[in-house]
Coordinates of C-alpha atoms in Angstrom, one line a residue:
M1 CA -31.6 30.3 54.8
K2 CA -33.4 27.0 54.2
S3 CA -35.6 25.8 51.4
G4 CA -36.8 22.3 52.2
N5 CA -33.8 20.0 52.4
T6 CA -31.6 22.1 50.1
K7 CA -28.8 24.2 51.5
V8 CA -27.6 27.3 49.7
F9 CA -24.2 28.7 50.7
P10 CA -23.3 32.4 50.6
G11 CA -22.1 33.4 47.2
S12 CA -23.9 30.6 45.5
A13 CA -27.5 31.4 46.0
S14 CA -28.7 29.4 43.1
A15 CA -26.3 26.4 43.6
P16 CA -28.1 23.4 45.0
V17 CA -26.3 21.0 47.3
L18 CA -27.0 17.4 48.4
P19 CA -30.1 17.2 50.7
V20 CA -29.2 16.4 54.3
G21 CA -31.3 13.7 55.8
P22 CA -31.2 10.2 57.2
T23 CA -30.5 8.6 53.8
V24 CA -27.4 10.8 53.2
L25 CA -25.6 10.3 56.5
P26 CA -24.4 6.7 55.7
V27 CA -22.9 8.0 52.4
V28 CA -21.1 10.9 54.2
L29 CA -19.7 8.5 56.8
L30 CA -18.5 6.2 54.0
V31 CA -16.7 9.0 52.3
L32 CA -15.1 10.1 55.5
L33 CA -13.9 6.5 56.2
L34 CA -12.5 6.1 52.7
G35 CA -10.6 9.4 53.1
A36 CA -9.2 8.3 56.4
C37 CA -7.8 5.2 54.7
V38 CA -5.7 7.2 52.3
S39 CA -2.0 7.3 53.2
S40 CA -0.5 10.7 53.7
G41 CA 3.0 9.3 53.1
P42 CA 4.9 9.5 49.8
D43 CA 3.2 8.7 46.5
Q44 CA 3.3 4.9 46.1
F45 CA 3.6 5.2 42.3
G46 CA 6.7 7.4 42.5
A47 CA 7.2 10.8 40.9
P48 CA 5.6 11.3 37.5
L49 CA 7.8 10.6 34.5
D50 CA 8.9 13.4 32.3
R51 CA 8.7 13.3 28.4
K52 CA 12.3 12.1 28.1
E53 CA 11.8 9.2 30.5
L54 CA 8.5 8.3 28.7
V55 CA 10.3 8.1 25.3
V56 CA 13.1 6.0 26.8
Q57 CA 10.6 3.7 28.5
R58 CA 8.7 3.3 25.3
V59 CA 11.7 2.4 23.2
E60 CA 12.9 -0.2 25.7
Q61 CA 9.4 -1.6 25.8
Y62 CA 9.3 -2.0 22.0
L63 CA 12.8 -3.7 22.0
Q64 CA 11.8 -6.1 24.8
Q65 CA 8.7 -7.1 22.7
G66 CA 10.9 -7.6 19.6
E67 CA 9.2 -4.7 17.8
V68 CA 12.3 -3.2 16.3
G69 CA 10.5 -1.0 13.7
P70 CA 8.4 0.9 16.2
A71 CA 11.5 1.3 18.4
I72 CA 13.4 3.0 15.6
D73 CA 10.4 5.3 14.9
R74 CA 10.4 6.4 18.5
L75 CA 14.2 6.8 18.5
T76 CA 13.8 9.1 15.5
Y77 CA 11.1 11.1 17.3
G78 CA 13.1 11.4 20.5
L79 CA 16.3 12.6 18.7
R80 CA 14.4 15.2 16.6
R81 CA 12.7 16.6 19.7
E82 CA 15.9 16.5 21.7
L83 CA 14.4 14.3 24.3
L84 CA 17.0 11.5 24.1
D85 CA 20.7 11.5 24.9
R86 CA 22.6 10.9 21.7
A87 CA 25.0 8.4 23.3
W88 CA 22.1 6.4 24.7
A89 CA 20.3 6.4 21.3
G90 CA 23.6 5.3 19.6
E91 CA 23.9 2.3 22.0
A92 CA 20.3 1.3 21.2
L93 CA 20.9 1.5 17.5
L94 CA 24.1 -0.5 17.8
G95 CA 22.2 -3.2 19.7
I96 CA 19.6 -3.3 16.9
M97 CA 22.4 -3.7 14.3
E98 CA 24.1 -6.5 16.2
E99 CA 20.8 -8.4 16.4
W100 CA 20.2 -7.9 12.7
H101 CA 23.7 -9.0 11.9
R102 CA 23.1 -12.3 13.7
D103 CA 19.7 -12.7 12.1
Y104 CA 21.3 -12.1 8.7
H105 CA 23.7 -15.0 9.0
Q106 CA 21.0 -17.3 10.3
A107 CA 18.8 -16.4 7.3
L108 CA 21.7 -17.2 5.0
E109 CA 22.2 -20.6 6.6
G110 CA 18.5 -21.4 6.3
R111 CA 18.5 -20.1 2.7
E112 CA 15.8 -17.6 3.7
Y113 CA 17.0 -15.1 1.0
G114 CA 14.0 -12.8 1.3
R115 CA 14.7 -12.2 4.9
A116 CA 18.4 -11.9 4.3
L117 CA 17.8 -9.2 1.7
Q118 CA 15.6 -7.2 4.1
L119 CA 18.3 -7.4 6.8
H120 CA 20.9 -6.5 4.2
W121 CA 18.9 -3.4 3.3
N122 CA 18.2 -2.3 6.8
L123 CA 21.8 -2.7 7.9
G124 CA 22.9 -0.6 4.9
V125 CA 20.6 2.2 5.8
L126 CA 21.8 2.4 9.4
R127 CA 25.5 2.2 8.4
E128 CA 25.0 5.6 6.7
D129 CA 24.1 7.1 10.1
P130 CA 21.1 9.1 8.6
L131 CA 20.2 10.5 12.0
G132 CA 23.6 12.1 12.4
I133 CA 24.5 10.7 15.8
E134 CA 28.0 9.7 14.9
L135 CA 27.6 6.0 15.5
E136 CA 30.8 4.2 16.5
I137 CA 30.2 1.1 14.5
P138 CA 32.4 -1.9 15.3
P139 CA 34.4 -3.3 12.3
E140 CA 32.3 -6.4 12.0
L141 CA 29.2 -4.3 11.6
L142 CA 30.8 -1.6 9.5
E143 CA 32.0 -3.9 6.7
P144 CA 29.3 -4.7 4.1
P145 CA 28.4 -8.5 4.0
D146 CA 30.4 -10.8 1.8
L147 CA 27.4 -11.2 -0.4
S148 CA 26.0 -8.2 -2.3
R149 CA 22.3 -7.6 -3.1
D150 CA 22.9 -9.0 -6.6
D151 CA 24.5 -12.1 -5.1
L152 CA 21.5 -12.7 -2.8
L153 CA 19.1 -12.3 -5.7
L154 CA 21.0 -14.8 -7.8
R155 CA 21.0 -17.4 -5.0
W156 CA 17.3 -16.8 -4.4
A157 CA 16.6 -17.3 -8.1
E158 CA 18.6 -20.5 -8.3
L159 CA 16.7 -21.8 -5.2
E160 CA 13.4 -21.1 -7.0
I161 CA 14.6 -23.1 -9.9
E162 CA 15.3 -26.0 -7.5
R163 CA 11.7 -25.6 -6.2
E164 CA 10.4 -25.7 -9.8
E165 CA 9.3 -22.1 -9.8
P166 CA 11.0 -20.8 -13.0
V167 CA 8.7 -17.8 -13.4
L168 CA 9.7 -16.5 -9.9
A169 CA 13.3 -17.3 -10.6
L170 CA 13.3 -15.1 -13.8
Y171 CA 11.5 -12.3 -11.9
L172 CA 14.2 -12.3 -9.2
L173 CA 17.0 -12.4 -11.7
L174 CA 15.6 -9.2 -13.3
R175 CA 15.8 -7.4 -10.0
R176 CA 19.6 -7.5 -10.2
S177 CA 21.4 -4.4 -11.2
T178 CA 23.4 -6.2 -13.8
L179 CA 23.6 -9.7 -15.5
A180 CA 27.1 -9.2 -16.9
D181 CA 28.6 -11.2 -14.1
L182 CA 26.8 -14.4 -15.0
D183 CA 28.9 -17.2 -16.2
P184 CA 27.9 -18.6 -19.7
E185 CA 26.4 -21.8 -18.2
R186 CA 24.1 -19.8 -15.8
A187 CA 23.3 -17.3 -18.5
L188 CA 22.3 -20.0 -20.9
R189 CA 20.0 -21.6 -18.4
F190 CA 18.2 -18.4 -17.6
L191 CA 18.0 -17.5 -21.3
E192 CA 16.3 -20.9 -22.0
I193 CA 13.8 -20.1 -19.2
A194 CA 13.1 -16.7 -20.7
R195 CA 12.5 -18.2 -24.2
T196 CA 10.3 -20.9 -22.8
F197 CA 8.0 -18.4 -21.1
N198 CA 8.1 -15.9 -24.0
N199 CA 9.9 -13.3 -21.9
D200 CA 11.6 -11.3 -24.6
E201 CA 12.5 -8.5 -22.2
A202 CA 14.5 -10.9 -20.0
A203 CA 16.1 -12.6 -22.9
G204 CA 17.1 -9.3 -24.4
R205 CA 18.6 -8.1 -21.2
I206 CA 20.6 -11.3 -20.8
L207 CA 22.0 -11.0 -24.3
E208 CA 22.7 -7.3 -24.0
D209 CA 24.6 -7.6 -20.7
L210 CA 26.6 -10.6 -22.0
E211 CA 27.4 -9.0 -25.4
G212 CA 30.6 -10.4 -26.7
S213 CA 30.3 -13.8 -25.0
S214 CA 30.9 -16.8 -27.0
W215 CA 27.9 -19.1 -27.5
G216 CA 28.0 -22.6 -28.7
D217 CA 26.1 -23.9 -31.8
E218 CA 23.6 -25.6 -29.6
S219 CA 22.5 -22.3 -28.1
M220 CA 22.0 -20.5 -31.4
P221 CA 18.2 -21.2 -31.5
L222 CA 17.9 -19.3 -28.2
L223 CA 19.5 -16.2 -29.6
A224 CA 16.9 -15.6 -32.3
V225 CA 13.8 -13.6 -31.3
P226 CA 10.8 -15.9 -32.0
S227 CA 7.8 -14.6 -33.9
R228 CA 4.3 -14.9 -32.4
T229 CA 1.0 -14.4 -34.0
P230 CA -2.2 -13.2 -32.3
P231 CA -3.9 -16.6 -32.8
Q232 CA -1.1 -18.2 -30.9
M233 CA -1.4 -15.8 -28.1
L234 CA -5.2 -16.3 -27.9
E235 CA -4.5 -19.9 -26.8
G236 CA -3.1 -18.5 -23.5
T237 CA -6.3 -16.6 -22.6
V238 CA -9.3 -18.0 -20.7
T239 CA -12.8 -17.0 -19.8
V240 CA -13.3 -16.8 -16.0
W241 CA -16.7 -17.9 -15.0
V242 CA -18.1 -17.5 -11.5
N243 CA -21.4 -19.2 -10.5
R244 CA -23.1 -17.4 -7.7
G245 CA -26.3 -19.4 -7.7
M246 CA -29.6 -17.5 -8.1
R247 CA -30.7 -14.0 -7.3
I248 CA -34.1 -12.5 -7.0
S249 CA -35.0 -9.8 -9.6
Q250 CA -38.5 -8.3 -9.6
G251 CA -39.8 -11.3 -7.7
V252 CA -38.2 -13.8 -10.1
G253 CA -35.1 -16.0 -9.6
V254 CA -32.5 -15.5 -12.2
P255 CA -29.0 -17.0 -12.6
D256 CA -26.2 -14.9 -11.0
R257 CA -23.1 -15.3 -13.0
G258 CA -19.8 -13.3 -13.1
I259 CA -17.8 -13.4 -16.3
G260 CA -14.3 -12.1 -16.9
S261 CA -11.1 -12.9 -18.7
G262 CA -7.7 -14.2 -17.6
F263 CA -4.3 -15.3 -19.1
F264 CA -1.7 -17.9 -18.2
I265 CA 1.6 -16.7 -16.7
D266 CA 3.0 -20.1 -15.8
P267 CA 2.9 -23.4 -17.7
R268 CA 1.6 -25.2 -14.6
G269 CA -1.8 -23.5 -14.8
Y270 CA -1.3 -20.2 -13.0
L271 CA -3.2 -17.3 -14.5
L272 CA -4.0 -13.7 -13.7
T273 CA -7.4 -12.0 -13.6
N274 CA -9.1 -9.1 -11.8
Y275 CA -10.1 -9.4 -8.1
H276 CA -13.5 -7.9 -8.8
V277 CA -14.3 -10.8 -11.1
I278 CA -13.7 -13.5 -8.4
Y279 CA -14.3 -11.5 -5.2
S280 CA -17.1 -13.8 -3.9
E281 CA -14.5 -16.6 -3.6
V282 CA -12.4 -14.8 -0.9
D283 CA -14.5 -11.9 0.5
P284 CA -15.5 -12.8 4.1
T285 CA -18.5 -10.4 3.9
Y286 CA -20.0 -12.4 1.0
N287 CA -22.4 -15.1 2.4
G288 CA -23.8 -16.5 -0.8
F289 CA -23.0 -19.5 -3.0
S290 CA -19.9 -19.2 -5.2
R291 CA -18.1 -21.6 -7.5
L292 CA -15.1 -20.7 -9.7
Y293 CA -14.4 -22.1 -13.2
V294 CA -12.4 -21.2 -16.3
K295 CA -13.1 -22.0 -19.9
L296 CA -10.1 -22.5 -22.2
A297 CA -9.9 -20.8 -25.6
G298 CA -11.8 -22.7 -28.2
R299 CA -13.5 -25.0 -25.6
P300 CA -16.5 -22.9 -24.5
N301 CA -18.6 -25.9 -23.3
E302 CA -15.9 -27.2 -20.9
R303 CA -15.7 -25.8 -17.4
I304 CA -12.5 -26.4 -15.4
P305 CA -12.6 -25.9 -11.7
A306 CA -10.2 -23.2 -10.4
R307 CA -9.1 -21.9 -7.1
V308 CA -7.7 -18.5 -5.9
V309 CA -4.1 -18.6 -4.8
G310 CA -3.5 -14.9 -4.0
Y311 CA -5.2 -11.6 -4.5
D312 CA -4.7 -7.9 -4.2
R313 CA -7.7 -5.7 -3.5
V314 CA -5.7 -2.5 -3.9
F315 CA -4.6 -3.2 -7.5
D316 CA -7.7 -5.4 -8.3
L317 CA -5.7 -8.5 -9.2
A318 CA -6.0 -12.2 -8.4
L319 CA -3.8 -15.3 -9.1
L320 CA -5.8 -18.4 -10.0
K321 CA -4.7 -22.0 -10.4
V322 CA -6.2 -24.7 -12.7
E323 CA -5.0 -28.2 -13.1
V324 CA -4.1 -28.0 -16.8
D325 CA -0.9 -27.4 -18.7
A326 CA -1.0 -23.9 -20.2
P327 CA -1.0 -24.0 -24.1
Y328 CA 0.7 -20.6 -24.2
V329 CA 2.3 -18.5 -21.5
F330 CA 2.4 -14.7 -21.3
S331 CA 5.1 -12.7 -19.7
L332 CA 4.6 -9.4 -17.9
S333 CA 6.7 -6.6 -19.1
D334 CA 8.9 -5.7 -16.2
T335 CA 10.1 -2.2 -16.7
R336 CA 8.4 -0.9 -19.8
R337 CA 6.3 2.3 -19.3
L338 CA 3.6 2.9 -21.9
T339 CA 3.5 6.2 -23.8
P340 CA 0.5 7.8 -25.5
G341 CA 0.1 6.8 -29.1
E342 CA 1.6 3.3 -28.7
R343 CA -0.3 0.5 -30.4
V344 CA -1.9 -2.1 -28.1
L345 CA -4.2 -5.2 -28.4
A346 CA -6.8 -6.2 -25.8
L347 CA -7.4 -10.0 -25.6
G348 CA -10.4 -11.4 -23.7
S349 CA -14.0 -12.6 -23.6
P350 CA -16.4 -9.6 -23.9
G351 CA -19.8 -10.8 -23.1
G352 CA -18.4 -14.3 -22.7
L353 CA -17.3 -14.4 -26.4
D354 CA -13.9 -16.1 -26.0
S355 CA -10.8 -15.5 -28.2
T356 CA -11.7 -11.9 -29.0
I357 CA -9.0 -9.3 -30.0
T358 CA -9.6 -5.6 -30.2
A359 CA -7.0 -3.0 -31.2
G360 CA -6.3 0.6 -30.2
I361 CA -3.7 3.0 -28.8
V362 CA -2.6 4.2 -25.4
S363 CA -4.7 7.4 -24.9
A364 CA -3.0 8.6 -21.7
E365 CA -0.9 7.5 -18.8
G366 CA -0.9 8.4 -15.1
R367 CA -4.6 8.1 -14.3
R368 CA -5.1 7.9 -10.6
F369 CA -7.7 5.2 -10.1
F370 CA -6.2 3.1 -7.4
Q371 CA -5.1 3.9 -3.8
M372 CA -1.5 3.3 -5.0
G373 CA 0.1 3.4 -8.4
E374 CA -1.5 4.6 -11.7
A375 CA -3.6 3.3 -14.5
V376 CA -3.2 3.7 -18.3
Q377 CA -6.1 4.8 -20.5
I378 CA -6.7 3.1 -23.8
D379 CA -9.2 3.4 -26.7
A380 CA -9.2 -0.3 -27.6
P381 CA -12.9 -1.4 -27.3
V382 CA -13.5 -3.0 -23.9
N383 CA -16.8 -4.5 -22.7
P384 CA -18.1 -6.4 -19.7
G385 CA -16.2 -9.7 -19.8
N386 CA -12.9 -8.2 -20.8
S387 CA -11.9 -7.5 -17.2
G388 CA -8.7 -9.4 -16.4
G389 CA -7.6 -9.9 -19.9
P390 CA -4.1 -9.0 -21.1
L391 CA -3.2 -5.7 -22.8
I392 CA -0.3 -6.6 -25.1
L393 CA 2.2 -4.8 -27.2
P394 CA 2.7 -5.8 -30.9
D395 CA 5.7 -8.0 -29.8
G396 CA 3.5 -10.1 -27.5
Q397 CA 4.7 -8.7 -24.2
V398 CA 2.0 -8.0 -21.6
A399 CA 1.9 -4.2 -21.0
G400 CA -1.1 -4.3 -18.6
I401 CA -4.2 -6.0 -17.4
V402 CA -7.6 -4.6 -18.5
F403 CA -9.9 -3.8 -15.6
A404 CA -12.5 -1.2 -16.4
G405 CA -14.3 1.0 -19.0
I406 CA -16.8 3.8 -18.9
P407 CA -20.0 2.6 -20.6
Q408 CA -21.2 6.2 -21.2
F409 CA -18.2 7.1 -23.2
E410 CA -16.9 5.2 -26.2
G411 CA -13.2 4.4 -26.3
V412 CA -12.5 5.4 -22.7
N413 CA -11.1 2.3 -21.0
F414 CA -8.4 1.5 -18.5
A415 CA -5.7 -1.1 -17.7
I416 CA -3.3 -1.8 -14.8
P417 CA 0.2 -1.3 -16.2
S418 CA 2.6 -4.3 -15.7
Y419 CA 5.2 -1.8 -14.4
W420 CA 3.3 -1.5 -11.1
V421 CA 2.4 -5.2 -10.9
R422 CA 6.2 -6.0 -10.8
H423 CA 6.4 -4.6 -7.3
F424 CA 4.3 -7.3 -5.7
F425 CA 4.0 -10.1 -8.3
P426 CA 5.9 -12.8 -6.3
R427 CA 3.8 -12.2 -3.2
L428 CA 0.7 -13.4 -5.2
F429 CA 2.3 -16.9 -5.2
Q430 CA 2.6 -16.9 -1.4
G431 CA -1.1 -17.2 -1.0
G432 CA -3.8 -15.0 0.7
E433 CA -4.1 -11.3 0.4
V434 CA -1.1 -9.2 -0.6
V435 CA -0.2 -6.7 2.1
H436 CA 1.5 -3.5 1.0
P437 CA 3.9 -1.3 3.1
W438 CA 3.1 2.2 4.2
L439 CA 4.4 5.1 6.3
G440 CA 1.0 6.1 7.6
F441 CA 0.2 9.7 6.4
A442 CA -1.8 11.4 3.7
V443 CA -0.4 14.2 1.5
H444 CA -1.7 16.9 -0.8
A445 CA 0.4 17.3 -4.0
G446 CA 0.8 21.0 -4.7
R447 CA 3.3 23.4 -6.1
E448 CA 5.4 23.2 -3.0
G449 CA 5.6 19.4 -3.1
L450 CA 4.0 16.7 -1.0
R451 CA 2.5 18.3 2.1
V452 CA 1.3 16.2 5.0
V453 CA -2.4 16.9 5.7
Y454 CA -3.1 13.9 8.0
V455 CA -1.1 11.5 10.1
A456 CA -2.8 8.2 11.0
P457 CA -2.8 7.5 14.8
G458 CA -0.5 4.6 15.7
S459 CA 1.2 4.6 12.3
P460 CA 5.0 4.6 11.7
A461 CA 4.8 8.3 10.8
H462 CA 2.9 9.1 13.9
R463 CA 5.5 7.3 16.1
A464 CA 8.4 9.1 14.3
G465 CA 6.9 12.5 14.9
V466 CA 5.7 13.5 11.4
R467 CA 3.3 16.5 11.7
E468 CA 0.7 18.1 9.5
G469 CA 2.3 20.7 7.3
D470 CA 5.6 18.9 7.0
L471 CA 6.9 18.6 3.4
L472 CA 8.3 15.3 2.2
R473 CA 11.4 16.0 0.0
S474 CA 13.0 12.6 -0.6
I475 CA 13.0 8.9 0.2
Q476 CA 16.3 7.0 0.2
G477 CA 17.9 9.9 -1.7
R478 CA 15.3 9.9 -4.5
P479 CA 13.4 13.2 -4.8
V480 CA 9.6 12.8 -4.6
R481 CA 7.4 15.6 -5.8
T482 CA 4.5 13.5 -6.9
L483 CA 2.4 10.8 -5.3
S484 CA 3.3 8.2 -7.9
A485 CA 7.0 8.9 -7.4
A486 CA 6.7 8.4 -3.7
Q487 CA 4.5 5.3 -4.0
D488 CA 6.9 3.8 -6.5
V489 CA 9.7 3.9 -4.0
I490 CA 7.6 2.6 -1.1
L491 CA 6.1 -0.3 -3.2
E492 CA 9.7 -1.6 -3.9
R493 CA 10.0 -2.3 -0.2
R494 CA 8.3 -4.6 2.3
P495 CA 6.8 -4.1 5.8
G496 CA 9.7 -4.1 8.2
D497 CA 12.1 -2.2 5.9
I498 CA 13.4 1.1 7.1
L499 CA 13.7 4.2 5.0
D500 CA 15.7 7.4 5.3
T501 CA 13.2 10.2 4.6
R502 CA 14.0 13.9 4.3
W503 CA 11.7 16.6 5.3
S504 CA 11.3 20.4 5.6
A505 CA 8.8 22.4 7.6
G506 CA 6.8 25.0 5.7
S507 CA 9.0 27.5 4.0
Q508 CA 12.2 26.4 5.8
R509 CA 14.9 25.2 3.4
E510 CA 16.8 23.2 6.0
E511 CA 16.0 19.5 5.7
I512 CA 15.8 17.0 8.5
S513 CA 16.1 13.2 8.4
R514 CA 13.7 10.8 9.8
V515 CA 14.3 7.0 9.8
I516 CA 10.9 5.3 9.6
A517 CA 10.2 1.6 9.6
L518 CA 7.5 0.6 7.1
D519 CA 4.4 -1.2 8.5
S520 CA 1.6 -3.2 7.0
R521 CA -0.9 -1.0 5.2
P522 CA -4.6 -1.4 6.0
F523 CA -6.8 -1.9 2.9
S524 CA -8.9 1.1 3.8
P525 CA -6.9 3.6 5.9
I526 CA -10.0 5.9 6.1
E527 CA -12.2 3.2 7.6
E528 CA -9.5 2.3 10.1
A529 CA -9.1 5.9 11.1
L530 CA -12.9 6.3 11.6
K531 CA -12.7 3.6 14.3
R532 CA -10.5 6.0 16.4
Q533 CA -11.3 9.5 15.3
P534 CA -14.3 11.7 14.5
I535 CA -15.0 12.3 10.8
E536 CA -13.9 15.9 11.0
A537 CA -10.3 14.8 11.6
L538 CA -10.4 13.2 8.1
F539 CA -11.9 16.2 6.3
P540 CA -8.5 17.2 4.8
V541 CA -8.2 13.7 3.3
L542 CA -11.7 13.1 2.2
F543 CA -12.8 16.6 1.1
G544 CA -9.7 18.7 1.0
M545 CA -10.3 21.2 3.8
K546 CA -9.0 21.8 7.3
V547 CA -11.5 22.9 9.9
E548 CA -11.5 24.1 13.5
E549 CA -14.3 23.4 16.0
L550 CA -16.1 26.5 17.3
S551 CA -17.3 27.2 20.9
S552 CA -20.7 28.5 19.9
P553 CA -24.3 28.1 21.2
P554 CA -26.2 25.0 20.2
W555 CA -28.0 26.8 17.4
G556 CA -24.7 28.2 16.0
P557 CA -22.1 26.7 13.6
D558 CA -20.0 23.8 14.7
F559 CA -16.9 24.5 12.6
V560 CA -15.1 27.1 10.6
I561 CA -12.9 26.3 7.5
T562 CA -9.3 27.3 8.0
E563 CA -7.8 26.1 4.7
V564 CA -9.0 24.7 1.3
F565 CA -6.6 22.6 -0.8
P566 CA -6.7 23.4 -4.6
G567 CA -8.3 20.8 -6.9
T568 CA -10.3 19.1 -4.1
S569 CA -14.0 18.6 -3.7
A570 CA -14.1 21.5 -1.2
D571 CA -12.4 23.8 -3.7
E572 CA -14.7 22.7 -6.5
S573 CA -17.7 23.4 -4.3
S574 CA -16.5 27.1 -3.9
L575 CA -15.7 26.7 -0.2
S576 CA -13.2 29.0 1.3
P577 CA -11.4 29.9 4.5
N578 CA -13.4 31.5 7.3
D579 CA -16.7 29.9 6.1
P580 CA -18.6 28.7 9.2
F581 CA -20.8 25.6 9.0
S582 CA -22.7 23.1 11.0
L583 CA -22.3 19.3 10.4
R584 CA -25.9 18.0 10.2
N585 CA -25.2 14.4 9.2
W586 CA -22.6 12.1 7.9
R587 CA -22.5 8.4 6.8
V588 CA -20.3 5.8 5.2
D589 CA -21.8 3.7 2.4
T590 CA -19.9 0.4 2.3
D591 CA -21.7 -0.7 -0.8
L592 CA -20.7 2.5 -2.8
R593 CA -17.4 2.6 -0.9
A594 CA -17.9 6.3 -0.2
A595 CA -18.3 8.8 2.7
F596 CA -20.9 11.6 2.7
I597 CA -21.4 14.7 4.8
Q598 CA -24.4 17.1 4.9
I599 CA -23.6 20.6 6.2
V600 CA -25.3 23.9 6.6
I601 CA -22.8 26.6 5.6
R602 CA -22.5 30.3 5.2
K603 CA -20.2 30.8 2.2
R604 CA -18.2 34.0 2.3
K605 CA -18.2 34.0 -1.6
A606 CA -22.1 34.0 -1.4
G607 CA -22.3 36.9 1.1
F608 CA -22.6 34.5 4.0
L609 CA -26.1 33.4 3.0
E610 CA -26.9 30.1 4.6
G611 CA -27.4 27.1 2.5
G612 CA -27.2 23.3 2.5
L613 CA -24.5 21.3 0.9
Q614 CA -23.6 17.6 0.5
L615 CA -20.0 16.5 -0.1
G616 CA -18.9 13.0 -1.0
S617 CA -15.6 11.1 -1.4
F618 CA -14.5 7.6 -2.1
L619 CA -13.1 5.7 0.8
E620 CA -10.2 4.4 -1.2
T621 CA -8.5 7.7 -1.6
D622 CA -5.1 7.8 -3.3
S623 CA -3.3 10.3 -1.1
F624 CA -1.9 7.9 1.6
L625 CA 1.8 6.9 1.6

């Protein structure tokens, strides 16, 4: 049967085929010629690789490229999935340990103590054989290094003193597990530094650990705790002033100024403030005019040029440098956690009024405002201009950095506790943006613990085989049942460090070990993920619900909800499992730093009546580890 130039074959009466005519014959001949050129011999690419060979190939590729962390992640994955021969994996790990052992001694010779500490840590983790493959470690690798972690920290601290970085030296000294092994000469030198920089916490620890030591008469002034008055401390505060030129408001040009507070933490002119006060100095997306100055306390008419040394967008902090000698130096409290009811003072420049003190108490701790760590809530009056000022205890130690308040509510203000800043404080001096470590997955904290709800593609967790639904039980032997507990452990480390993590799957009590190498955390994991995945893959993180795509007609629903996590926006919007919905629109607002979806849903709790709903979530969610 013919119909024009269309042929219909039996059994496919409605299926059109290519029209046969003069213009088609050359195409047919070309296809036949190409087919004749294909060899009928064996496959030139060889037999396809199985999963085991693929894992081995990937590990070897990582090692050849010098990417040891990803190689360890894939080794963990292969062993847990029983895709790798344990003897082969053991040889690979021993090769890594031998390379680290050589690098460790090279770092010591070059006085690269930060690198030496990292290698010291990583070798210690692998010596414990956390993957249980019964490593036959040679004696030279089995024995701990001659220098302990405390020895390395002391050497590093003394090196910073040589480099005239006494603040960093004191910080490194306090990382040691004990100071009791210091000889009197060293102890006296560090005690003098602690007193010079008003670090009563460091001085107290030195004196406590060396209790019973004999001190000469010349050192007696260092033993007494100095008294400080609020007027003295105000001399160490500044007004941070950012000139951003002019902006148009209702058709009229008006000055665009940013005002905040800051405080000296080093006598050479280093001071801390908030990142959001000085963002225009370092934000590559800002294209306008920006000039940074500070005004010293009691000198409101004198502007001193300043520059940004380092900054941290996650914790909203920036380190500035001005070419003046600090009249007073504050010291961050290193280990002190604030408790509700404690008296605190907020120093700063509200509205540009310098040398202002307000008093109050700690109202609450553990507020989740940042992607990592926690904030403390205070009732001390805070106004625009206070951002970046110190929150101090009655003894003068800095307990936090003021960063925000809620204008609609009186006495509801917030500060960044110094306890969290201690994790990355030295990296601010290295310049540029502080990069934090991460494992690469998001969790929901519930009664069962930290449950994985999302794994970022290409992350360490993804390479190591972490799956949605896994429960994180511990990191380096420390139980973690809350986000802050897990983030506290991770922030102590650096990208490139390896961690022994313990997991269970669902209701199973048996725990498994995964050795995962930390990588550099992107500032906004959500935005990075949206470059690779559709937004519905991120619904568990953004809105607290898991969904499945439906195979339905174009006019039917796109998805059905399979699970809703308690306390999330989906839960508060009365969504529930088995609710079908259609995704009508979604957008990311980079100005508001938020993501929004618009859906048409049939809620089971509403009798499956159809209705519209908009859900929103901040991009900087706090659920990633």
